[in-house]
PDB file of C-alpha atoms in Angstrom:
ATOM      1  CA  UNK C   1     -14.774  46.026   6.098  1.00 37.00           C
ATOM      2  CA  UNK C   2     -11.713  44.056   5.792  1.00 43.00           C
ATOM      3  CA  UNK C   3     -11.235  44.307   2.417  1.00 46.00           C
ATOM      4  CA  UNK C   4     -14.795  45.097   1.185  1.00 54.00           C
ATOM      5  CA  UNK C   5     -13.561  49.426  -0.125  1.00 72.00           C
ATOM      6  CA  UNK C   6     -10.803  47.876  -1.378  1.00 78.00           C
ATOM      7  CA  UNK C   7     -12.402  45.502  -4.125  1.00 80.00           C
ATOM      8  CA  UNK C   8     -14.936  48.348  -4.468  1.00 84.00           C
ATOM      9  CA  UNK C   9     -12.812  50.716  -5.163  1.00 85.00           C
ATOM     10  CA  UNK C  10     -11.100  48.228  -7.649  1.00 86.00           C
ATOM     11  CA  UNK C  11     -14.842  48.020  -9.689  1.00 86.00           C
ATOM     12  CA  UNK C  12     -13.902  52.051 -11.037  1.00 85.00           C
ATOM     13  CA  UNK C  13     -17.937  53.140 -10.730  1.00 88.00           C
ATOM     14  CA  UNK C  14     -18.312  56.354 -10.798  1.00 91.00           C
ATOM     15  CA  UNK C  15     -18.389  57.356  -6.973  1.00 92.00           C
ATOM     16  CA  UNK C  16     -21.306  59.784  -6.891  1.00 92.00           C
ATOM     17  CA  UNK C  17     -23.488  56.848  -8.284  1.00 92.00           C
ATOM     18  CA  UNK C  18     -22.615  54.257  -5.425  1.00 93.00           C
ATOM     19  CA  UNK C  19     -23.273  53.370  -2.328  1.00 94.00           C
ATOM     20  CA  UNK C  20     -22.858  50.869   0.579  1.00 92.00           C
ATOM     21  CA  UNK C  21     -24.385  49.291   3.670  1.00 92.00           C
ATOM     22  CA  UNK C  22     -22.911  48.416   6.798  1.00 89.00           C
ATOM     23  CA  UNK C  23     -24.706  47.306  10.257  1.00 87.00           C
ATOM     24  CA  UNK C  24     -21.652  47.233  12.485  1.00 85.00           C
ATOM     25  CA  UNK C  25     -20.837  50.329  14.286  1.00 86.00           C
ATOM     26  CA  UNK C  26     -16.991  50.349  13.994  1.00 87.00           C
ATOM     27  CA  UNK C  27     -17.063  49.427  10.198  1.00 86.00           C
ATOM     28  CA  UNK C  28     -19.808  51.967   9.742  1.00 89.00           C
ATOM     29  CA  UNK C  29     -17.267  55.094  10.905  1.00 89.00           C
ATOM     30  CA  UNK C  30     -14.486  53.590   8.797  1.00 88.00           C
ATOM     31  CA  UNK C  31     -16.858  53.257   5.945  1.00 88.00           C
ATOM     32  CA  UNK C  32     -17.697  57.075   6.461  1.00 90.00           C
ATOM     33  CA  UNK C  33     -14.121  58.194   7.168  1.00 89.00           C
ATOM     34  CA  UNK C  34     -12.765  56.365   4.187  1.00 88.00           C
ATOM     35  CA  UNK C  35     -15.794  56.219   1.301  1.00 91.00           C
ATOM     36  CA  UNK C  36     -17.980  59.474   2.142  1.00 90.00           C
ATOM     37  CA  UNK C  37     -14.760  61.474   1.052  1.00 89.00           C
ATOM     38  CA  UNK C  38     -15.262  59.972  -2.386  1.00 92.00           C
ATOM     39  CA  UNK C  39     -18.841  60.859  -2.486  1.00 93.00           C
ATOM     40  CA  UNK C  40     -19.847  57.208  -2.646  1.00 94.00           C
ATOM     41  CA  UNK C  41     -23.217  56.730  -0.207  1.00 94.00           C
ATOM     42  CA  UNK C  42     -22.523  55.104   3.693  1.00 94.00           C
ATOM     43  CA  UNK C  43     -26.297  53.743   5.118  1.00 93.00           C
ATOM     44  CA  UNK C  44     -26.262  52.252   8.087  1.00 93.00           C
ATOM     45  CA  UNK C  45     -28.554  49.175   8.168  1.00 93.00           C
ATOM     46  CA  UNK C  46     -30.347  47.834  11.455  1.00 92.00           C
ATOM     47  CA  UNK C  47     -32.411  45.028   9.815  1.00 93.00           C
ATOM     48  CA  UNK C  48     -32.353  43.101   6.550  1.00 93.00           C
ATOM     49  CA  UNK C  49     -35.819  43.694   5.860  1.00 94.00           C
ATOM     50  CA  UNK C  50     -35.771  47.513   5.686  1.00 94.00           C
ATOM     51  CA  UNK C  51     -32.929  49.092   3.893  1.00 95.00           C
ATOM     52  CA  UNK C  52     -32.702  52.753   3.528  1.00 94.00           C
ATOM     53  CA  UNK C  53     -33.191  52.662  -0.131  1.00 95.00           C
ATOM     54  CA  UNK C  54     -36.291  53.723  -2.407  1.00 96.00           C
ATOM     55  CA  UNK C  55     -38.195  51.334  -4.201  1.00 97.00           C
ATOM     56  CA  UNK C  56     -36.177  50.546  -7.835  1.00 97.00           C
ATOM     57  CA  UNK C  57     -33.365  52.383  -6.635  1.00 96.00           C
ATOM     58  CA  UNK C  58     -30.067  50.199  -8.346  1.00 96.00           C
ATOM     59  CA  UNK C  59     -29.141  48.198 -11.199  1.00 96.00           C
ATOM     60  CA  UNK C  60     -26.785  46.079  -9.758  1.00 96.00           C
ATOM     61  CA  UNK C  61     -26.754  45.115  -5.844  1.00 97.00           C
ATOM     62  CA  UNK C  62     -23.408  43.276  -4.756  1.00 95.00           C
ATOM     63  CA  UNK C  63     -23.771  41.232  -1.351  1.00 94.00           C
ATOM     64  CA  UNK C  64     -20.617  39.501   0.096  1.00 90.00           C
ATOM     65  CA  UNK C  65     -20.793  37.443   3.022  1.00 90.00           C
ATOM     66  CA  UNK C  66     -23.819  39.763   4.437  1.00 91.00           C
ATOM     67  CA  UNK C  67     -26.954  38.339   5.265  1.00 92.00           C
ATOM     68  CA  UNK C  68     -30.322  39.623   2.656  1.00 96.00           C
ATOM     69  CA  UNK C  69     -33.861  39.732   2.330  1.00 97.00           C
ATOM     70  CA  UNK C  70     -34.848  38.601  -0.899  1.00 97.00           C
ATOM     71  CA  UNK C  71     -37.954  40.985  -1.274  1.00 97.00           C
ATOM     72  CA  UNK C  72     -36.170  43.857  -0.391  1.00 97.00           C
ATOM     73  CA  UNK C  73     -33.453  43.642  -2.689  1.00 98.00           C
ATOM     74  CA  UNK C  74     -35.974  43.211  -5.263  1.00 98.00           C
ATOM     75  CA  UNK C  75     -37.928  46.275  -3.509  1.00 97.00           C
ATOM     76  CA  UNK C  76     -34.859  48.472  -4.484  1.00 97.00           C
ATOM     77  CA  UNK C  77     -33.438  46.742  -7.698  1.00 98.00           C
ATOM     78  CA  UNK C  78     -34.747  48.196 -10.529  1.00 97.00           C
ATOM     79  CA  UNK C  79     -36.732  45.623 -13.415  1.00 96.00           C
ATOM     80  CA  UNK C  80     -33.647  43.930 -15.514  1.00 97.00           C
ATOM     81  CA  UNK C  81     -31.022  44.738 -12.483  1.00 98.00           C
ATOM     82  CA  UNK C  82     -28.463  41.985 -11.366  1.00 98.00           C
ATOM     83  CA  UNK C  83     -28.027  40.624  -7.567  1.00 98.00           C
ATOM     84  CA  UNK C  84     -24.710  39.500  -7.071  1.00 98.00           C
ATOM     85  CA  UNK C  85     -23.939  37.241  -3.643  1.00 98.00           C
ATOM     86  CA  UNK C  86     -21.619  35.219  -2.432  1.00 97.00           C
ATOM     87  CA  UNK C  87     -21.865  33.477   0.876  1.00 97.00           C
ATOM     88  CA  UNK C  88     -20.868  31.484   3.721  1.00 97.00           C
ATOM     89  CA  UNK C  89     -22.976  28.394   4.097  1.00 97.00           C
ATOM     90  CA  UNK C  90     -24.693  27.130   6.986  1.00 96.00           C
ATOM     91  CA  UNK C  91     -22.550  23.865   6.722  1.00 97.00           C
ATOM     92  CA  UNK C  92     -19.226  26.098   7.067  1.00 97.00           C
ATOM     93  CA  UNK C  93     -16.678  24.001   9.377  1.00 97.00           C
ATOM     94  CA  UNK C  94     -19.588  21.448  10.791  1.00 97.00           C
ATOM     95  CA  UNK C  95     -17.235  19.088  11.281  1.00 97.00           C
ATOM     96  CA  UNK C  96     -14.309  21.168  13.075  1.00 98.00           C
ATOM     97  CA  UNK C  97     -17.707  22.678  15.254  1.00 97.00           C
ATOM     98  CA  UNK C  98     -18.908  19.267  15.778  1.00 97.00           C
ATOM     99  CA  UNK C  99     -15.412  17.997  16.867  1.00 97.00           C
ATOM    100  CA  UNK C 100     -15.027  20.858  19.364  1.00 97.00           C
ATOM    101  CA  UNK C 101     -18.517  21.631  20.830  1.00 96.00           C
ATOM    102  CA  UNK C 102     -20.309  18.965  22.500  1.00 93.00           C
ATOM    103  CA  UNK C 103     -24.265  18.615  20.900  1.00 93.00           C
ATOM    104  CA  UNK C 104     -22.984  21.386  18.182  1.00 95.00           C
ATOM    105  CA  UNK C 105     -26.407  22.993  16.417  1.00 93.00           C
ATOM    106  CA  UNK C 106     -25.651  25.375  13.387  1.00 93.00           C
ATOM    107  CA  UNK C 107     -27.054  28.467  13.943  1.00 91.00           C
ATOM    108  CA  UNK C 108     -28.252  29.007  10.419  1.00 92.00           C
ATOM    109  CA  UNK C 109     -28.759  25.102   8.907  1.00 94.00           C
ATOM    110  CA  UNK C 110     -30.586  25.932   5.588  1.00 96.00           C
ATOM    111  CA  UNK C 111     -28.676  28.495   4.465  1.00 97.00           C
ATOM    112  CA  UNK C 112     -27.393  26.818   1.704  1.00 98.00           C
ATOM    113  CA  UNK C 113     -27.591  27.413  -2.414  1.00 98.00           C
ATOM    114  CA  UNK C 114     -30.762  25.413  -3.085  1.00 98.00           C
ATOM    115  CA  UNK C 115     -32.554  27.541  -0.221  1.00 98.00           C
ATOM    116  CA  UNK C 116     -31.280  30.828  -1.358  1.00 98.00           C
ATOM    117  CA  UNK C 117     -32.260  30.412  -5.051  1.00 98.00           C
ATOM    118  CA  UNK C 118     -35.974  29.471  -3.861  1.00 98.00           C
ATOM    119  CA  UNK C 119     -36.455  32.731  -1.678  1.00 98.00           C
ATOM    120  CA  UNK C 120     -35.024  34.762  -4.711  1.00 98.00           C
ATOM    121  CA  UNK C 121     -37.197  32.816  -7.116  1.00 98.00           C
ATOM    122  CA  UNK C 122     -40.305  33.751  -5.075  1.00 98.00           C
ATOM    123  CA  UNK C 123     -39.054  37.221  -5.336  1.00 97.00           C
ATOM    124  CA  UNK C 124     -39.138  37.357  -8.965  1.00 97.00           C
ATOM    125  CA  UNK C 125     -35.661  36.969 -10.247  1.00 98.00           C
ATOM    126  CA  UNK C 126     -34.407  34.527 -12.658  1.00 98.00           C
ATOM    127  CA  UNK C 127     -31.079  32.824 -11.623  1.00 98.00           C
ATOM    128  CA  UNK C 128     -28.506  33.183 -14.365  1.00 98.00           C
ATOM    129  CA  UNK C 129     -25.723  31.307 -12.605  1.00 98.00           C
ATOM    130  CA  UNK C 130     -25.252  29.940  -9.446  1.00 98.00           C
ATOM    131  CA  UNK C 131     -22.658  27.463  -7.987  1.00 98.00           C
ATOM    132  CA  UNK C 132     -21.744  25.505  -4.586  1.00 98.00           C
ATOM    133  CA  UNK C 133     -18.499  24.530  -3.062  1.00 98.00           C
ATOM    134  CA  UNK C 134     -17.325  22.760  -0.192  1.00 98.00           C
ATOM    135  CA  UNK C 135     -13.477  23.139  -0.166  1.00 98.00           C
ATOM    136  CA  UNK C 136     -11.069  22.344   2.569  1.00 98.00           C
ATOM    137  CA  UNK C 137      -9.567  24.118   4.610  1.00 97.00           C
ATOM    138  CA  UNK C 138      -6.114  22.531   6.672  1.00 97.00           C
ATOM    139  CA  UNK C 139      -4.584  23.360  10.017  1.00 97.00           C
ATOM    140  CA  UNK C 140      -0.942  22.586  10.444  1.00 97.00           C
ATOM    141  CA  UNK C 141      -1.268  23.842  14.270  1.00 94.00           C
ATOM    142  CA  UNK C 142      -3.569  23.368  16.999  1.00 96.00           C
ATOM    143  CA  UNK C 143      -2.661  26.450  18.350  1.00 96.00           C
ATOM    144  CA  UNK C 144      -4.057  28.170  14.892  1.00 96.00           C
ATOM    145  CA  UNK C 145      -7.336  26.026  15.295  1.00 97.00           C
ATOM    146  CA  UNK C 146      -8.142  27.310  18.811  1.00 97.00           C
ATOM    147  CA  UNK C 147      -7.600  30.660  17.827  1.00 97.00           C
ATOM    148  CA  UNK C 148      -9.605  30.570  14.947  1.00 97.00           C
ATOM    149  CA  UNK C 149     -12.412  28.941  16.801  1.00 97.00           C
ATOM    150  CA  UNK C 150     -12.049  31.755  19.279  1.00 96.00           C
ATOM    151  CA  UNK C 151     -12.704  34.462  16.688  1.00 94.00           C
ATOM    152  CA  UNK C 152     -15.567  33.154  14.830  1.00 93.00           C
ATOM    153  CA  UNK C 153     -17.935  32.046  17.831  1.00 92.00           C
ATOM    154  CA  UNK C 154     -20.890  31.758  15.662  1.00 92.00           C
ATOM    155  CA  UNK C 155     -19.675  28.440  14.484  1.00 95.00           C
ATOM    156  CA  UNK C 156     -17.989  27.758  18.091  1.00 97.00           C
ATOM    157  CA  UNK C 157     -20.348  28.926  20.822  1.00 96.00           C
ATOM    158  CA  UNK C 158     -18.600  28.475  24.112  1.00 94.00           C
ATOM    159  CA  UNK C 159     -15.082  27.536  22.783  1.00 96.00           C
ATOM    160  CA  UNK C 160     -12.252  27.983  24.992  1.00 96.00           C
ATOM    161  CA  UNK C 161      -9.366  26.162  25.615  1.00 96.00           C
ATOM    162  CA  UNK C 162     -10.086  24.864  28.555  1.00 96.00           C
ATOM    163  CA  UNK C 163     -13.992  23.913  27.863  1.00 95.00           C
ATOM    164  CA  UNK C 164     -12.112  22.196  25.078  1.00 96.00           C
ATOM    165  CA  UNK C 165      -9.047  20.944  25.709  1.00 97.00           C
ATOM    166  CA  UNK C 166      -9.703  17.557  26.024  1.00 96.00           C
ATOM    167  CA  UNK C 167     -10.638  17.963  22.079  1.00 97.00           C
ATOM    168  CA  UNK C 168      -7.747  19.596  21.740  1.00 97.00           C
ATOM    169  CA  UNK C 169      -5.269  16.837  22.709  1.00 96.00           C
ATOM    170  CA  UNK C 170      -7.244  14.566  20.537  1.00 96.00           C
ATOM    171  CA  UNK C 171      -6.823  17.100  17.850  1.00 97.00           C
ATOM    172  CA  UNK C 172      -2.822  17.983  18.386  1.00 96.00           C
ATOM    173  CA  UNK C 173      -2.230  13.847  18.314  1.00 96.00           C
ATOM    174  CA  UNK C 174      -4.175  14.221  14.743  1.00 96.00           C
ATOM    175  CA  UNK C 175      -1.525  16.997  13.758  1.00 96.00           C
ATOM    176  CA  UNK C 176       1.484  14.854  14.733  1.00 96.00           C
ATOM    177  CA  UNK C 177       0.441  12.109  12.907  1.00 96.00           C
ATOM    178  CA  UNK C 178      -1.035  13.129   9.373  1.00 96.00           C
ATOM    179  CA  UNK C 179       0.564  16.666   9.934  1.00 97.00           C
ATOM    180  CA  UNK C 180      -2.778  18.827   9.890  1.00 97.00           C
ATOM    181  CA  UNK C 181      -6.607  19.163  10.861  1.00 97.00           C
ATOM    182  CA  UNK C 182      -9.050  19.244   7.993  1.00 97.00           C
ATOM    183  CA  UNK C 183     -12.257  20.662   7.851  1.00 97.00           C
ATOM    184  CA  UNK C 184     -14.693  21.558   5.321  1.00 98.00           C
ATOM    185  CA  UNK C 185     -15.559  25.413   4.419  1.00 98.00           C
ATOM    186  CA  UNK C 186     -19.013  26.094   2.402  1.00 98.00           C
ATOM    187  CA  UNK C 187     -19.490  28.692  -0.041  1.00 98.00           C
ATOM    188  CA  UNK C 188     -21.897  29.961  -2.896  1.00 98.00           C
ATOM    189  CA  UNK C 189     -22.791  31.606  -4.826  1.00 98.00           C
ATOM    190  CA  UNK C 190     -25.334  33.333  -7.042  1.00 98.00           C
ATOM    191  CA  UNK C 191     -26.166  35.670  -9.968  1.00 98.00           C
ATOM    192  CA  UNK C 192     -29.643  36.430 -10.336  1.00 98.00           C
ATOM    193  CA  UNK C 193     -31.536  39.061 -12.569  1.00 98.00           C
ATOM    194  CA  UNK C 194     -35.216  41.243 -11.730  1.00 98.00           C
ATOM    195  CA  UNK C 195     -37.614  40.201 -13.626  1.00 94.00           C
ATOM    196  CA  UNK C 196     -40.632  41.352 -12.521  1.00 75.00           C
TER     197      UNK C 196
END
């Protein structure tokens, strides 16, 4: 929860009438200490599939970053109500992980836009804007890289310094030549309506 109460907060819906889901302990107490106050709704959620929610419950569901089941938003959307995601792609940083981790796999490959968009399809909603976008994203340090590999081992599994330091090296000669690393980040996103 970063900076998710703070952009909800920013939205000015009435409290009583809101509510949010969050699966990781720490950010669930934060979410309690910070939102319950307000009145807005804290769930805890344990799986995608089942969330605490009865059937046609919202009209408007806003998802950033946070994995979804397609039929169960749709379970608790009401007919005519909006799903708003954005996401990080399964492609995010492929090349950085492929440069770092020997025989790299992405963990989640087809989650992409065009994947997405069929699920919700199936679903029943109607997609009333969607968009892709595969920006860059520099490193003027190696010492920046490794740390950020460190903290998001999803897309580094096993990264350390010294697993990859030989990659590393490579990688700081890079910097003093052109001045930076580049990789590639993946985003998208999508607004979809209920229909049925």
């Amino acid at each position: 929860m970063e900076d998710g109460a703070e952009f909800l907060l920013t939205l000015n819906h009435p409290y009583k009438l809101t509510a949010i889901t969050e699966s990781y302990e720490p950010n669930v107490r934060l979410c309690e200490e910070k939102l319950s106050l307000l009145g807005i709704e804290v769930k805890q959620v344990y799986k995608d599939e089942k969330l605490p929610f009865l059937d046609k419950y919202f009209d408007i569901i806003i998802n950033r970053h946070e994995s979804f089941c397609a039929c169960e938003v749709s379970r608790i959307l009401k007919e005519g109500g909006y799903f708003i995601t954005q996401q990080v792609g399964g492609k995010n940083n492929f090349d950085l992980s492929t440069r770092l981790i020997n025989d790299f796999q992405p963990k989640f490959p087809e989650h992409d836009l065009k994947n997405n968009v069929v699920q919700l399809k199936a679903a029943g909603f109607e997609m009333i804007k969607t968009e892709e976008s595969f920006p860059t994203i520099r490193f003027y340090d190696v010492g920046a890289l490794a740390y950020f590999a460190k903290i998001i081992e999803w897309e580094f599994p096993g990264f350390s310094v010294e697993t990859c330091f030989r990659q590393l090296h490579e990688m700081q000669k890079e910097v003093e030549k052109n001045k930076y690393i580049e990789g590639t980040e993946h985003r998208f996103l999508i607004v979809a309506r209920k229909c049925k």
